[in-house]
């Protein structure tokens, strides 16, 4: 049985809990181009000539007949070594050649229990294997992973670098992620001290954070929790590719099927997921110059000085229901909503979640009777609160002006950050800062595009409400 294998992602912005649904920390997607034979030979990674034979020896099986490891401007990658046709299976990595948390020493694994998630456990194993050096079973793989200096996830950014994106939810999520890593590290360090004090005498937070980022950006979710899949994780990302990693539980292997034809020398690409630049930036350490999946997180709350605050909070709690089509759900005084790009200012406003519009309708209620009417309306329909427009156009206008005002403030905040970024003049900036500066620019411009599209639709909607007879 073949199963789609989601790749591991550190943070899912639109959900309340941490989930595992993404893939590796690579680079920018781009159109792969055919290389001449001499160019293809030059692109081969001479440091990895012995890697595939080693991995096939570990697996006891052939991994691929059509791919070779090479280098692109974005780092290590896989190229077609022969003609590949759409539908061809291009690689198979047996489960026994994958790295899972099950390989942790038993006493360490038991001591960590459920207090540390799968990413933290596998990161602990990576730390152990790196410390073991050439004596590690996985040394040929571990030694070829990206170096810390090549990683650009925002968890590695300094305070000044993060300040550039202070208007984005990525800033807050980065702080939360670093706090989670520090919490996991304290438990892992304690387990090492108890059971591996002769192997890792003084585990460092920096080393754990590095291992954590490697795992969170490269591992895939599998039947064993999560797995690092050597060779497969050398593949770069193309957001438009239909190729993904599949898990074949019957044959105990992971495989990739080509979604297009490739000529020898073409870079072979897969899709990590339909991720916004915010997710790519935090989880994978790269962005796209134009990302069609960009979105913006906004927070709205019931003001503390609202006379009906307790009644509104009670209604929100009582009508906490999940919609399959609308993943944004309010259930507290402060809620986060995900806005996507609105394609047409004259359309139905797809991209602005109905839950956000409902929350705004609740906010503008000024009497207990209005709230009781909303509750009664919800009970008579699907149970969700304030999903229908107000019959009173002025009240509907007021509700949407609340959203528009909030979005306009975010537009202003993003515009200020972008101006500061563009105005900065660093004659001697490092390559690292150059990369991160461009990432910040991609993030902020993408989110600004989304916000402006939402504001344009809201302005059109409000104008129609105001001018209607």
GROMACS .gro file of N, CA and C in nm, residues 314-457:
model
  432
  314UNK      N    1  -1.833   3.391   2.623
  314UNK     CA    2  -1.917   3.274   2.646
  314UNK      C    3  -1.976   3.220   2.517
  315UNK      N    4  -2.019   3.310   2.429
  315UNK     CA    5  -2.074   3.267   2.301
  315UNK      C    6  -1.967   3.200   2.215
  316UNK      N    7  -1.847   3.258   2.216
  316UNK     CA    8  -1.739   3.199   2.139
  316UNK      C    9  -1.709   3.057   2.186
  317UNK      N   10  -1.712   3.037   2.316
  317UNK     CA   11  -1.684   2.906   2.371
  317UNK      C   12  -1.796   2.807   2.339
  318UNK      N   13  -1.920   2.853   2.352
  318UNK     CA   14  -2.036   2.765   2.328
  318UNK      C   15  -2.049   2.725   2.183
  319UNK      N   16  -2.005   2.812   2.093
  319UNK     CA   17  -2.021   2.784   1.950
  319UNK      C   18  -1.888   2.750   1.885
  320UNK      N   19  -1.802   2.685   1.962
  320UNK     CA   20  -1.673   2.642   1.909
  320UNK      C   21  -1.696   2.518   1.823
  321UNK      N   22  -1.697   2.537   1.692
  321UNK     CA   23  -1.721   2.426   1.600
  321UNK      C   24  -1.620   2.430   1.488
  322UNK      N   25  -1.586   2.317   1.436
  322UNK     CA   26  -1.486   2.306   1.331
  322UNK      C   27  -1.553   2.286   1.196
  323UNK      N   28  -1.506   2.360   1.099
  323UNK     CA   29  -1.554   2.344   0.963
  323UNK      C   30  -1.444   2.287   0.877
  324UNK      N   31  -1.478   2.189   0.794
  324UNK     CA   32  -1.377   2.127   0.709
  324UNK      C   33  -1.321   2.229   0.611
  325UNK      N   34  -1.406   2.318   0.560
  325UNK     CA   35  -1.363   2.415   0.459
  325UNK      C   36  -1.301   2.540   0.520
  326UNK      N   37  -1.318   2.558   0.650
  326UNK     CA   38  -1.268   2.680   0.714
  326UNK      C   39  -1.189   2.641   0.837
  327UNK      N   40  -1.058   2.632   0.824
  327UNK     CA   41  -0.975   2.583   0.933
  327UNK      C   42  -0.954   2.687   1.040
  328UNK      N   43  -0.990   2.815   1.013
  328UNK     CA   44  -0.975   2.919   1.113
  328UNK      C   45  -1.095   2.914   1.208
  329UNK      N   46  -1.071   2.886   1.332
  329UNK     CA   47  -1.178   2.871   1.430
  329UNK      C   48  -1.151   2.960   1.549
  330UNK      N   49  -1.252   3.035   1.592
  330UNK     CA   50  -1.229   3.116   1.710
  330UNK      C   51  -1.282   3.045   1.833
  331UNK      N   52  -1.210   3.057   1.942
  331UNK     CA   53  -1.251   2.991   2.065
  331UNK      C   54  -1.197   3.062   2.187
  332UNK      N   55  -1.144   3.183   2.173
  332UNK     CA   56  -1.092   3.255   2.289
  332UNK      C   57  -1.105   3.404   2.264
  333UNK      N   58  -1.054   3.485   2.357
  333UNK     CA   59  -1.064   3.629   2.342
  333UNK      C   60  -0.967   3.683   2.238
  334UNK      N   61  -0.867   3.605   2.205
  334UNK     CA   62  -0.769   3.646   2.105
  334UNK      C   63  -0.750   3.532   2.007
  335UNK      N   64  -0.782   3.556   1.882
  335UNK     CA   65  -0.777   3.449   1.784
  335UNK      C   66  -0.694   3.486   1.663
  336UNK      N   67  -0.634   3.384   1.604
  336UNK     CA   68  -0.550   3.401   1.487
  336UNK      C   69  -0.624   3.352   1.363
  337UNK      N   70  -0.617   3.431   1.259
  337UNK     CA   71  -0.682   3.397   1.134
  337UNK      C   72  -0.581   3.405   1.020
  338UNK      N   73  -0.599   3.319   0.921
  338UNK     CA   74  -0.509   3.315   0.807
  338UNK      C   75  -0.576   3.376   0.685
  339UNK      N   76  -0.514   3.482   0.633
  339UNK     CA   77  -0.564   3.547   0.513
  339UNK      C   78  -0.477   3.505   0.395
  340UNK      N   79  -0.542   3.465   0.287
  340UNK     CA   80  -0.473   3.431   0.163
  340UNK      C   81  -0.502   3.539   0.059
  341UNK      N   82  -0.428   3.537  -0.048
  341UNK     CA   83  -0.445   3.639  -0.150
  341UNK      C   84  -0.584   3.631  -0.212
  342UNK      N   85  -0.652   3.744  -0.219
  342UNK     CA   86  -0.785   3.753  -0.280
  342UNK      C   87  -0.763   3.786  -0.428
  343UNK      N   88  -0.802   3.696  -0.514
  343UNK     CA   89  -0.770   3.709  -0.656
  343UNK      C   90  -0.851   3.819  -0.725
  344UNK      N   91  -0.972   3.844  -0.678
  344UNK     CA   92  -1.056   3.943  -0.745
  344UNK      C   93  -1.124   4.033  -0.642
  345UNK      N   94  -1.113   4.164  -0.662
  345UNK     CA   95  -1.176   4.260  -0.570
  345UNK      C   96  -1.326   4.259  -0.581
  346UNK      N   97  -1.379   4.207  -0.692
  346UNK     CA   98  -1.524   4.205  -0.714
  346UNK      C   99  -1.584   4.067  -0.693
  347UNK      N  100  -1.502   3.972  -0.650
  347UNK     CA  101  -1.552   3.836  -0.629
  347UNK      C  102  -1.616   3.818  -0.492
  348UNK      N  103  -1.615   3.693  -0.445
  348UNK     CA  104  -1.681   3.659  -0.318
  348UNK      C  105  -1.587   3.674  -0.197
  349UNK      N  106  -1.466   3.718  -0.221
  349UNK     CA  107  -1.374   3.739  -0.109
  349UNK      C  108  -1.305   3.613  -0.063
  350UNK      N  109  -1.292   3.514  -0.154
  350UNK     CA  110  -1.221   3.392  -0.118
  350UNK      C  111  -1.078   3.425  -0.083
  351UNK      N  112  -1.035   3.386   0.033
  351UNK     CA  113  -0.904   3.421   0.086
  351UNK      C  114  -0.917   3.489   0.221
  352UNK      N  115  -1.034   3.553   0.243
  352UNK     CA  116  -1.064   3.612   0.373
  352UNK      C  117  -1.156   3.514   0.445
  353UNK      N  118  -1.111   3.448   0.550
  353UNK     CA  119  -1.189   3.341   0.613
  353UNK      C  120  -1.322   3.389   0.669
  354UNK      N  121  -1.424   3.308   0.653
  354UNK     CA  122  -1.555   3.340   0.706
  354UNK      C  123  -1.551   3.356   0.858
  355UNK      N  124  -1.462   3.283   0.922
  355UNK     CA  125  -1.453   3.292   1.068
  355UNK      C  126  -1.406   3.430   1.111
  356UNK      N  127  -1.319   3.494   1.032
  356UNK     CA  128  -1.274   3.629   1.063
  356UNK      C  129  -1.389   3.729   1.048
  357UNK      N  130  -1.466   3.715   0.944
  357UNK     CA  131  -1.581   3.804   0.923
  357UNK      C  132  -1.684   3.783   1.033
  358UNK      N  133  -1.699   3.658   1.077
  358UNK     CA  134  -1.793   3.630   1.186
  358UNK      C  135  -1.745   3.691   1.316
  359UNK      N  136  -1.614   3.682   1.341
  359UNK     CA  137  -1.557   3.738   1.463
  359UNK      C  138  -1.580   3.889   1.466
  360UNK      N  139  -1.564   3.954   1.352
  360UNK     CA  140  -1.584   4.099   1.344
  360UNK      C  141  -1.731   4.135   1.370
  361UNK      N  142  -1.823   4.052   1.322
  361UNK     CA  143  -1.965   4.078   1.348
  361UNK      C  144  -1.993   4.071   1.498
  362UNK      N  145  -1.930   3.975   1.563
  362UNK     CA  146  -1.946   3.962   1.708
  362UNK      C  147  -1.892   4.085   1.779
  363UNK      N  148  -1.775   4.132   1.735
  363UNK     CA  149  -1.711   4.245   1.801
  363UNK      C  150  -1.798   4.371   1.796
  364UNK      N  151  -1.869   4.392   1.687
  364UNK     CA  152  -1.943   4.517   1.673
  364UNK      C  153  -2.081   4.514   1.739
  365UNK      N  154  -2.118   4.401   1.801
  365UNK     CA  155  -2.245   4.396   1.875
  365UNK      C  156  -2.235   4.482   2.001
  366UNK      N  157  -2.339   4.559   2.028
  366UNK     CA  158  -2.337   4.652   2.142
  366UNK      C  159  -2.446   4.625   2.245
  367UNK      N  160  -2.534   4.530   2.218
  367UNK     CA  161  -2.642   4.499   2.312
  367UNK      C  162  -2.652   4.349   2.333
  368UNK      N  163  -2.698   4.307   2.452
  368UNK     CA  164  -2.719   4.164   2.475
  368UNK      C  165  -2.816   4.102   2.376
  369UNK      N  166  -2.916   4.181   2.331
  369UNK     CA  167  -3.015   4.129   2.238
  369UNK      C  168  -2.950   4.089   2.106
  370UNK      N  169  -2.853   4.172   2.059
  370UNK     CA  170  -2.784   4.139   1.934
  370UNK      C  171  -2.707   4.008   1.948
  371UNK      N  172  -2.646   3.989   2.062
  371UNK     CA  173  -2.572   3.865   2.084
  371UNK      C  174  -2.666   3.745   2.094
  372UNK      N  175  -2.778   3.764   2.159
  372UNK     CA  176  -2.877   3.656   2.169
  372UNK      C  177  -2.931   3.619   2.031
  373UNK      N  178  -2.948   3.720   1.947
  373UNK     CA  179  -2.996   3.694   1.810
  373UNK      C  180  -2.893   3.612   1.732
  374UNK      N  181  -2.765   3.644   1.750
  374UNK     CA  182  -2.659   3.568   1.683
  374UNK      C  183  -2.658   3.422   1.730
  375UNK      N  184  -2.676   3.404   1.862
  375UNK     CA  185  -2.677   3.269   1.918
  375UNK      C  186  -2.795   3.188   1.865
  376UNK      N  187  -2.910   3.251   1.858
  376UNK     CA  188  -3.030   3.183   1.808
  376UNK      C  189  -3.014   3.148   1.661
  377UNK      N  190  -2.958   3.240   1.585
  377UNK     CA  191  -2.935   3.215   1.442
  377UNK      C  192  -2.841   3.097   1.421
  378UNK      N  193  -2.735   3.088   1.504
  378UNK     CA  194  -2.640   2.977   1.493
  378UNK      C  195  -2.707   2.844   1.523
  379UNK      N  196  -2.792   2.842   1.625
  379UNK     CA  197  -2.860   2.719   1.663
  379UNK      C  198  -2.957   2.672   1.555
  380UNK      N  199  -3.013   2.766   1.482
  380UNK     CA  200  -3.109   2.732   1.377
  380UNK      C  201  -3.040   2.686   1.249
  381UNK      N  202  -2.909   2.711   1.240
  381UNK     CA  203  -2.835   2.670   1.120
  381UNK      C  204  -2.734   2.561   1.154
  382UNK      N  205  -2.607   2.581   1.127
  382UNK     CA  206  -2.509   2.474   1.148
  382UNK      C  207  -2.434   2.485   1.279
  383UNK      N  208  -2.476   2.578   1.367
  383UNK     CA  209  -2.413   2.592   1.498
  383UNK      C  210  -2.299   2.691   1.502
  384UNK      N  211  -2.254   2.737   1.387
  384UNK     CA  212  -2.145   2.833   1.383
  384UNK      C  213  -2.198   2.974   1.397
  385UNK      N  214  -2.125   3.053   1.474
  385UNK     CA  215  -2.172   3.185   1.514
  385UNK      C  216  -2.146   3.290   1.407
  386UNK      N  217  -2.248   3.374   1.382
  386UNK     CA  218  -2.236   3.495   1.299
  386UNK      C  219  -2.184   3.467   1.159
  387UNK      N  220  -2.221   3.355   1.101
  387UNK     CA  221  -2.173   3.323   0.967
  387UNK      C  222  -2.257   3.391   0.858
  388UNK      N  223  -2.374   3.439   0.890
  388UNK     CA  224  -2.460   3.507   0.793
  388UNK      C  225  -2.444   3.658   0.804
  389UNK      N  226  -2.450   3.731   0.693
  389UNK     CA  227  -2.439   3.877   0.699
  389UNK      C  228  -2.551   3.936   0.784
  390UNK      N  229  -2.521   4.048   0.850
  390UNK     CA  230  -2.625   4.121   0.923
  390UNK      C  231  -2.731   4.169   0.824
  391UNK      N  232  -2.857   4.161   0.866
  391UNK     CA  233  -2.964   4.215   0.782
  391UNK      C  234  -2.955   4.367   0.777
  392UNK      N  235  -2.907   4.426   0.885
  392UNK     CA  236  -2.885   4.570   0.891
  392UNK      C  237  -2.752   4.600   0.820
  393UNK      N  238  -2.758   4.664   0.704
  393UNK     CA  239  -2.638   4.690   0.625
  393UNK      C  240  -2.536   4.775   0.700
  394UNK      N  241  -2.584   4.867   0.782
  394UNK     CA  242  -2.491   4.952   0.856
  394UNK      C  243  -2.408   4.871   0.955
  395UNK      N  244  -2.469   4.768   1.015
  395UNK     CA  245  -2.396   4.682   1.108
  395UNK      C  246  -2.296   4.594   1.033
  396UNK      N  247  -2.337   4.545   0.915
  396UNK     CA  248  -2.247   4.465   0.832
  396UNK      C  249  -2.129   4.551   0.786
  397UNK      N  250  -2.157   4.676   0.752
  397UNK     CA  251  -2.052   4.769   0.711
  397UNK      C  252  -1.953   4.792   0.826
  398UNK      N  253  -2.007   4.812   0.946
  398UNK     CA  254  -1.923   4.836   1.063
  398UNK      C  255  -1.831   4.717   1.091
  399UNK      N  256  -1.887   4.597   1.079
  399UNK     CA  257  -1.807   4.476   1.105
  399UNK      C  258  -1.689   4.466   1.009
  400UNK      N  259  -1.714   4.491   0.882
  400UNK     CA  260  -1.607   4.477   0.783
  400UNK      C  261  -1.508   4.593   0.789
  401UNK      N  262  -1.553   4.708   0.839
  401UNK     CA  263  -1.460   4.818   0.859
  401UNK      C  264  -1.363   4.787   0.973
  402UNK      N  265  -1.407   4.707   1.068
  402UNK     CA  266  -1.316   4.663   1.175
  402UNK      C  267  -1.201   4.582   1.116
  403UNK      N  268  -1.235   4.490   1.027
  403UNK     CA  269  -1.132   4.408   0.962
  403UNK      C  270  -1.042   4.495   0.876
  404UNK      N  271  -1.105   4.584   0.797
  404UNK     CA  272  -1.028   4.670   0.707
  404UNK      C  273  -0.931   4.758   0.783
  405UNK      N  274  -0.975   4.811   0.896
  405UNK     CA  275  -0.888   4.896   0.977
  405UNK      C  276  -0.768   4.816   1.027
  406UNK      N  277  -0.792   4.694   1.070
  406UNK     CA  278  -0.685   4.608   1.120
  406UNK      C  279  -0.585   4.577   1.008
  407UNK      N  280  -0.636   4.545   0.891
  407UNK     CA  281  -0.550   4.511   0.779
  407UNK      C  282  -0.471   4.634   0.732
  408UNK      N  283  -0.534   4.750   0.734
  408UNK     CA  284  -0.463   4.872   0.694
  408UNK      C  285  -0.346   4.902   0.788
  409UNK      N  286  -0.363   4.871   0.916
  409UNK     CA  287  -0.252   4.890   1.010
  409UNK      C  288  -0.136   4.795   0.977
  410UNK      N  289  -0.172   4.672   0.940
  410UNK     CA  290  -0.068   4.575   0.903
  410UNK      C  291   0.002   4.617   0.775
  411UNK      N  292  -0.073   4.673   0.681
  411UNK     CA  293  -0.013   4.723   0.557
  411UNK      C  294   0.087   4.833   0.589
  412UNK      N  295   0.049   4.921   0.677
  412UNK     CA  296   0.140   5.029   0.716
  412UNK      C  297   0.265   4.975   0.785
  413UNK      N  298   0.246   4.876   0.875
  413UNK     CA  299   0.360   4.817   0.945
  413UNK      C  300   0.455   4.749   0.847
  414UNK      N  301   0.399   4.674   0.752
  414UNK     CA  302   0.483   4.606   0.654
  414UNK      C  303   0.555   4.707   0.566
  415UNK      N  304   0.487   4.812   0.527
  415UNK     CA  305   0.548   4.914   0.441
  415UNK      C  306   0.665   4.980   0.511
  416UNK      N  307   0.650   5.006   0.641
  416UNK     CA  308   0.760   5.066   0.719
  416UNK      C  309   0.880   4.973   0.723
  417UNK      N  310   0.856   4.845   0.751
  417UNK     CA  311   0.966   4.749   0.758
  417UNK      C  312   1.037   4.735   0.623
  418UNK      N  313   0.960   4.736   0.515
  418UNK     CA  314   1.020   4.725   0.382
  418UNK      C  315   1.104   4.847   0.350
  419UNK      N  316   1.054   4.965   0.386
  419UNK     CA  317   1.131   5.088   0.363
  419UNK      C  318   1.261   5.087   0.442
  420UNK      N  319   1.255   5.041   0.565
  420UNK     CA  320   1.376   5.032   0.646
  420UNK      C  321   1.476   4.936   0.583
  421UNK      N  322   1.423   4.825   0.531
  421UNK     CA  323   1.509   4.724   0.469
  421UNK      C  324   1.574   4.779   0.342
  422UNK      N  325   1.495   4.849   0.261
  422UNK     CA  326   1.547   4.904   0.136
  422UNK      C  327   1.644   5.019   0.161
  423UNK      N  328   1.619   5.094   0.269
  423UNK     CA  329   1.703   5.211   0.298
  423UNK      C  330   1.837   5.173   0.358
  424UNK      N  331   1.843   5.053   0.416
  424UNK     CA  332   1.969   5.010   0.479
  424UNK      C  333   2.075   4.992   0.373
  425UNK      N  334   2.193   5.038   0.403
  425UNK     CA  335   2.304   5.035   0.307
  425UNK      C  336   2.426   4.970   0.374
  426UNK      N  337   2.447   4.844   0.342
  426UNK     CA  338   2.557   4.771   0.406
  426UNK      C  339   2.665   4.741   0.301
  427UNK      N  340   2.769   4.820   0.303
  427UNK     CA  341   2.875   4.804   0.203
  427UNK      C  342   2.957   4.678   0.227
  428UNK      N  343   2.964   4.634   0.351
  428UNK     CA  344   3.051   4.522   0.382
  428UNK      C  345   2.972   4.408   0.447
  429UNK      N  346   2.846   4.390   0.404
  429UNK     CA  347   2.764   4.287   0.464
  429UNK      C  348   2.814   4.148   0.423
  430UNK      N  349   2.798   4.053   0.512
  430UNK     CA  350   2.842   3.917   0.486
  430UNK      C  351   2.746   3.848   0.390
  431UNK      N  352   2.791   3.735   0.333
  431UNK     CA  353   2.704   3.658   0.245
  431UNK      C  354   2.581   3.609   0.321
  432UNK      N  355   2.602   3.572   0.446
  432UNK     CA  356   2.490   3.526   0.528
  432UNK      C  357   2.384   3.634   0.541
  433UNK      N  358   2.427   3.757   0.570
  433UNK     CA  359   2.331   3.864   0.587
  433UNK      C  360   2.264   3.899   0.454
  434UNK      N  361   2.337   3.889   0.346
  434UNK     CA  362   2.280   3.915   0.214
  434UNK      C  363   2.165   3.819   0.185
  435UNK      N  364   2.188   3.691   0.215
  435UNK     CA  365   2.084   3.589   0.194
  435UNK      C  366   1.962   3.619   0.282
  436UNK      N  367   1.986   3.647   0.409
  436UNK     CA  368   1.875   3.669   0.501
  436UNK      C  369   1.800   3.799   0.472
  437UNK      N  370   1.872   3.897   0.423
  437UNK     CA  371   1.808   4.022   0.385
  437UNK      C  372   1.711   3.999   0.269
  438UNK      N  373   1.753   3.917   0.172
  438UNK     CA  374   1.666   3.885   0.059
  438UNK      C  375   1.547   3.803   0.105
  439UNK      N  376   1.569   3.711   0.198
  439UNK     CA  377   1.459   3.632   0.253
  439UNK      C  378   1.356   3.722   0.319
  440UNK      N  379   1.404   3.818   0.398
  440UNK     CA  380   1.313   3.912   0.464
  440UNK      C  381   1.233   3.991   0.362
  441UNK      N  382   1.300   4.033   0.257
  441UNK     CA  383   1.233   4.109   0.151
  441UNK      C  384   1.124   4.024   0.084
  442UNK      N  385   1.156   3.899   0.051
  442UNK     CA  386   1.058   3.810  -0.012
  442UNK      C  387   0.937   3.790   0.079
  443UNK      N  388   0.964   3.769   0.208
  443UNK     CA  389   0.856   3.747   0.304
  443UNK      C  390   0.765   3.869   0.312
  444UNK      N  391   0.823   3.987   0.335
  444UNK     CA  392   0.744   4.108   0.358
  444UNK      C  393   0.668   4.151   0.233
  445UNK      N  394   0.731   4.141   0.116
  445UNK     CA  395   0.662   4.179  -0.007
  445UNK      C  396   0.546   4.084  -0.037
  446UNK      N  397   0.567   3.955  -0.010
  446UNK     CA  398   0.460   3.857  -0.031
  446UNK      C  399   0.342   3.881   0.062
  447UNK      N  400   0.371   3.907   0.189
  447UNK     CA  401   0.263   3.933   0.284
  447UNK      C  402   0.193   4.065   0.252
  448UNK      N  403   0.269   4.165   0.209
  448UNK     CA  404   0.209   4.293   0.172
  448UNK      C  405   0.114   4.275   0.053
  449UNK      N  406   0.153   4.193  -0.042
  449UNK     CA  407   0.066   4.165  -0.157
  449UNK      C  408  -0.066   4.102  -0.112
  450UNK      N  409  -0.059   4.010  -0.020
  450UNK     CA  410  -0.179   3.945   0.033
  450UNK      C  411  -0.267   4.046   0.106
  451UNK      N  412  -0.206   4.127   0.191
  451UNK     CA  413  -0.281   4.226   0.268
  451UNK      C  414  -0.350   4.328   0.178
  452UNK      N  415  -0.279   4.374   0.076
  452UNK     CA  416  -0.337   4.472  -0.015
  452UNK      C  417  -0.453   4.412  -0.094
  453UNK      N  418  -0.443   4.285  -0.130
  453UNK     CA  419  -0.553   4.221  -0.203
  453UNK      C  420  -0.677   4.210  -0.115
  454UNK      N  421  -0.656   4.182   0.014
  454UNK     CA  422  -0.768   4.173   0.108
  454UNK      C  423  -0.831   4.310   0.130
  455UNK      N  424  -0.746   4.413   0.143
  455UNK     CA  425  -0.796   4.548   0.164
  455UNK      C  426  -0.875   4.596   0.043
  456UNK      N  427  -0.829   4.562  -0.075
  456UNK     CA  428  -0.899   4.603  -0.196
  456UNK      C  429  -1.038   4.541  -0.202
  457UNK      N  430  -1.047   4.412  -0.167
  457UNK     CA  431  -1.179   4.347  -0.167
  457UNK      C  432  -1.270   4.408  -0.060
   0.00000   0.00000   0.00000
